[in-house]
XYZ file of C-alpha atoms in Angstrom:
303
model
C 26.857 -1.587 -6.271
C 23.785 -3.071 -7.790
C 20.142 -2.372 -6.263
C 20.190 -5.475 -4.404
C 22.668 -4.475 -2.705
C 22.158 -1.096 -1.881
C 18.541 -2.350 -0.490
C 20.874 -5.072 1.962
C 22.497 -1.676 2.670
C 19.519 0.276 3.588
C 17.919 -2.517 5.728
C 21.631 -2.645 7.889
C 21.794 0.614 8.291
C 18.361 1.239 9.618
C 19.476 -1.194 12.241
C 21.585 0.699 13.689
C 21.083 1.684 17.829
C 18.508 4.122 18.550
C 20.238 5.808 21.307
C 22.905 6.694 18.189
C 20.833 7.643 15.779
C 16.764 8.616 16.808
C 16.017 12.053 16.370
C 12.037 11.783 15.352
C 10.190 8.478 14.781
C 6.747 8.133 13.730
C 4.214 5.703 12.827
C 0.537 3.967 13.315
C -0.559 0.657 13.172
C -3.914 -0.545 12.509
C -6.470 -3.808 13.599
C -9.163 -4.750 11.089
C -12.063 -6.848 10.683
C -14.207 -6.774 7.800
C -17.190 -8.734 5.768
C -17.125 -9.291 1.957
C -20.285 -10.502 0.128
C -19.495 -11.527 -3.214
C -21.851 -12.021 -6.050
C -23.336 -15.546 -6.971
C -22.079 -17.026 -4.260
C -23.322 -18.087 -0.728
C -20.701 -17.645 1.350
C -19.086 -14.353 3.123
C -15.394 -13.866 3.384
C -14.215 -12.720 6.606
C -11.155 -10.975 6.506
C -8.788 -10.032 9.698
C -5.773 -8.018 9.192
C -3.287 -6.044 10.504
C -1.033 -3.117 9.459
C 2.144 -0.899 10.660
C 3.966 1.495 8.841
C 7.118 3.432 10.799
C 9.402 6.023 9.994
C 12.594 7.257 11.813
C 14.167 10.769 10.659
C 17.889 10.990 11.865
C 17.354 14.889 11.384
C 20.715 15.096 8.925
C 18.341 14.445 5.845
C 18.294 10.261 6.212
C 14.795 8.986 6.614
C 14.004 5.217 7.008
C 10.513 3.732 6.559
C 8.976 0.136 7.333
C 5.426 -1.585 6.302
C 3.911 -4.348 7.201
C 0.727 -6.196 6.620
C -0.697 -9.236 6.650
C -4.454 -10.314 6.273
C -6.297 -13.467 6.300
C -9.469 -14.114 4.353
C -11.343 -16.856 4.976
C -15.072 -18.064 3.190
C -15.737 -20.394 5.741
C -13.644 -23.540 3.013
C -10.618 -22.129 2.361
C -8.250 -19.196 4.061
C -6.272 -17.136 2.182
C -3.247 -15.261 3.434
C -1.863 -12.167 2.227
C 1.395 -10.699 3.863
C 3.621 -7.694 2.743
C 7.064 -6.343 4.246
C 8.758 -3.788 2.471
C 11.834 -0.646 3.638
C 12.783 2.287 2.683
C 16.039 4.678 2.760
C 15.907 8.208 1.357
C 18.189 11.148 1.590
C 16.387 14.565 1.423
C 18.072 17.542 0.063
C 17.570 21.226 1.503
C 16.069 22.005 -1.888
C 12.721 19.789 -1.490
C 14.336 16.715 -3.338
C 14.729 13.091 -2.558
C 16.488 9.747 -3.525
C 16.507 6.908 -2.189
C 15.904 2.978 -2.235
C 13.493 0.490 -1.492
C 12.332 -3.579 -1.000
C 9.620 -5.366 -0.638
C 8.148 -8.424 -0.359
C 4.709 -9.807 -0.615
C 3.188 -13.259 -0.065
C 0.170 -14.714 -1.037
C -0.905 -18.263 0.234
C -4.016 -20.043 -0.694
C -4.924 -23.365 0.891
C -5.084 -26.217 -1.566
C -2.886 -24.034 -4.541
C 0.155 -23.673 -2.353
C 1.796 -20.226 -1.936
C 3.707 -17.501 -4.368
C 6.371 -15.280 -3.162
C 7.315 -11.598 -5.130
C 10.508 -9.564 -3.947
C 10.831 -5.919 -5.545
C 13.400 -3.512 -5.417
C 14.655 0.038 -6.932
C 15.130 3.447 -6.771
C 12.612 6.458 -5.568
C 12.740 10.256 -6.171
C 10.884 12.895 -4.893
C 10.151 16.645 -4.242
C 8.485 18.314 -1.803
C 7.474 22.143 -1.864
C 4.568 24.043 0.029
C 2.189 21.516 0.819
C 2.683 19.142 -2.184
C 5.011 15.892 -2.889
C 5.816 14.092 -6.101
C 7.539 11.173 -6.435
C 8.344 8.445 -8.771
C 10.078 4.963 -8.460
C 11.860 2.507 -10.882
C 12.622 -1.264 -10.321
C 12.257 -4.681 -10.617
C 10.218 -7.975 -9.560
C 11.164 -11.577 -8.815
C 8.313 -14.018 -8.217
C 9.314 -17.784 -6.893
C 9.261 -20.255 -9.276
C 8.933 -17.973 -12.310
C 10.992 -19.232 -15.553
C 13.820 -18.032 -16.783
C 13.656 -15.344 -19.029
C 10.813 -13.476 -18.259
C 11.359 -10.147 -16.288
C 9.010 -8.262 -14.464
C 9.450 -4.132 -14.406
C 8.187 -1.691 -12.075
C 7.717 2.118 -12.314
C 5.100 5.152 -11.261
C 4.591 8.229 -9.805
C 2.398 9.692 -7.377
C 1.143 13.276 -6.376
C 0.047 14.171 -2.903
C -1.201 17.707 -1.858
C -1.983 19.040 1.969
C -1.544 22.228 1.585
C -5.730 23.355 1.934
C -6.994 23.693 5.475
C -7.944 19.993 6.997
C -8.247 17.938 3.606
C -5.113 15.924 1.906
C -5.411 14.606 -2.011
C -3.370 12.082 -3.632
C -2.493 10.677 -7.117
C -1.296 7.010 -8.178
C -0.640 5.821 -11.238
C 1.563 2.545 -11.641
C 2.654 0.187 -14.520
C 4.495 -3.695 -13.933
C 5.617 -4.961 -17.455
C 6.019 -8.888 -17.852
C 8.067 -9.351 -20.890
C 10.131 -11.963 -22.243
C 11.845 -12.770 -25.519
C 9.294 -14.141 -28.572
C 6.682 -12.769 -26.833
C 4.269 -9.213 -26.710
C 4.889 -7.081 -23.329
C 2.156 -7.581 -20.748
C 1.360 -4.622 -18.603
C -0.581 -4.213 -15.327
C -1.579 -0.722 -14.942
C -2.957 0.762 -11.518
C -4.435 3.971 -11.567
C -6.159 5.581 -8.129
C -6.866 9.376 -6.346
C -7.800 9.719 -2.691
C -8.791 11.777 -0.257
C -9.061 13.320 3.436
C -11.006 15.917 5.343
C -11.010 16.680 8.575
C -14.096 17.517 10.538
C -14.909 19.099 13.920
C -14.754 17.680 16.714
C -12.058 14.316 15.694
C -13.946 13.012 12.967
C -12.488 12.797 9.782
C -14.016 11.501 6.083
C -11.803 9.605 3.543
C -12.507 8.170 0.006
C -10.446 6.602 -3.095
C -11.339 5.078 -6.264
C -8.987 2.608 -8.014
C -8.824 0.702 -11.022
C -6.165 -2.180 -12.015
C -6.235 -3.211 -15.967
C -4.249 -5.937 -17.612
C -4.466 -5.672 -21.035
C -3.366 -9.173 -22.145
C -6.692 -10.646 -21.442
C -9.132 -7.544 -21.176
C -9.453 -7.566 -17.151
C -10.122 -4.592 -15.185
C -10.849 -4.267 -11.556
C -12.584 -1.459 -9.667
C -12.531 -0.694 -6.499
C -14.317 2.256 -4.402
C -13.961 3.018 -1.084
C -15.726 5.614 1.574
C -15.126 6.060 4.903
C -15.451 8.047 8.413
C -13.097 7.585 11.376
C -13.314 9.184 14.769
C -10.541 10.092 17.211
C -11.260 8.277 20.716
C -8.725 10.869 22.222
C -11.162 13.672 21.931
C -14.067 11.815 24.547
C -11.685 9.450 26.283
C -8.007 9.039 27.621
C -7.626 6.662 24.715
C -4.756 7.538 22.417
C -6.742 5.515 19.072
C -8.732 5.726 16.162
C -11.967 4.099 14.986
C -12.837 3.878 11.640
C -15.607 2.169 9.433
C -15.302 1.922 6.217
C -17.431 0.595 3.126
C -15.653 -0.597 -0.052
C -17.207 -2.394 -3.219
C -15.047 -3.719 -5.963
C -16.198 -5.070 -9.480
C -14.152 -7.556 -11.501
C -14.358 -7.701 -15.437
C -12.891 -10.375 -17.414
C -13.796 -10.908 -20.923
C -17.006 -9.388 -20.098
C -17.505 -11.076 -17.756
C -17.841 -9.772 -14.417
C -18.614 -10.087 -10.569
C -18.624 -7.878 -7.500
C -18.150 -7.896 -4.029
C -19.025 -5.327 -1.213
C -17.100 -5.086 1.650
C -17.382 -3.419 5.300
C -14.309 -2.777 7.351
C -14.285 -1.402 11.027
C -10.891 -0.639 12.362
C -9.083 0.455 15.375
C -5.528 2.544 14.906
C -3.011 3.681 17.008
C -0.488 6.691 16.309
C 2.775 6.689 17.418
C 4.575 9.731 17.153
C 3.507 13.010 15.325
C 1.622 10.825 13.068
C -2.070 10.816 12.093
C -3.988 7.464 12.139
C -7.352 9.327 10.854
C -7.321 7.410 7.345
C -6.581 3.685 8.372
C -4.086 1.968 7.583
C -5.174 -0.981 4.361
C -8.108 1.333 3.475
C -8.249 2.030 -0.282
C -7.450 6.250 0.497
C -4.591 4.332 2.235
C -3.467 2.519 -0.416
C -3.645 5.449 -3.030
C -2.439 7.878 -0.430
C 0.655 5.868 0.674
C 1.450 3.796 -2.733
C 3.570 0.239 -2.516
C 6.301 -0.236 -5.746
C 4.603 -2.443 -8.017
C 1.147 -2.636 -9.415
C 0.812 -5.937 -8.644
C 1.250 -5.611 -4.721
C -0.958 -2.488 -4.849
C -3.654 -4.552 -7.020
C -3.491 -7.310 -4.114
C -3.979 -5.125 -1.210
C -6.440 -2.311 -2.372
C -9.538 -4.802 -3.294
C -11.129 -6.808 -0.195
């Protein structure tokens, strides 16, 4: 059975009636608003975003996940829309190891230039013990209208540790390789580090640093984001978290550089037992909860 059909089987399994399977459900939803000032331009970019991440644990080792995100970027003249949907399925063994599958689709739509869709699928493996979680993945991606004979291979690994009081740290490393007969491989590498720390009375500090590098044209994109969130349930009856993040992205292409500074406001709603102190779509979140392609990770970590 090919990975493509295994992913389809995972999706069908996740659609079974909840009363028959459900043991534990958790998730979070974040509504975001951002303003980005781009260097050497007279206009700002406004971003409206909505993201949701959900998990279903059947209590027998099987766990399914759903990751959804969409964002609209507007500079006053042109609109850019980016969207993402991903499903995962995994089985956890009693010794802490796990094996699973994933399927993802990312879409980018630019006014006047049309749209592009990328589909990714592959295998995952992980191990969790005493607050430490190590995961890895290997898969392939397809982009609409890409000439035949060109292959995209995705692989990566991540580490997350939550074994100390009030804190969480994570590291993520990914590579997407474009290969074809007769040409040298082209690599897009992504490296990220992030963390969060829960203060007293509902306050949380979070931050992340990501770097993406495309070797064929000597291009580098670096994004740093720091923020703070507050749990409204500490002072009201609202089960929600508000957040403020400041992010800066710097792009360097063959010696030519530019930067963008973004201020993001977020409203997050936790579901089940999941925390929403680190808002979905923040720079820290893209490292602590990475996707399975260096292309999609780069697209959603900046602006």
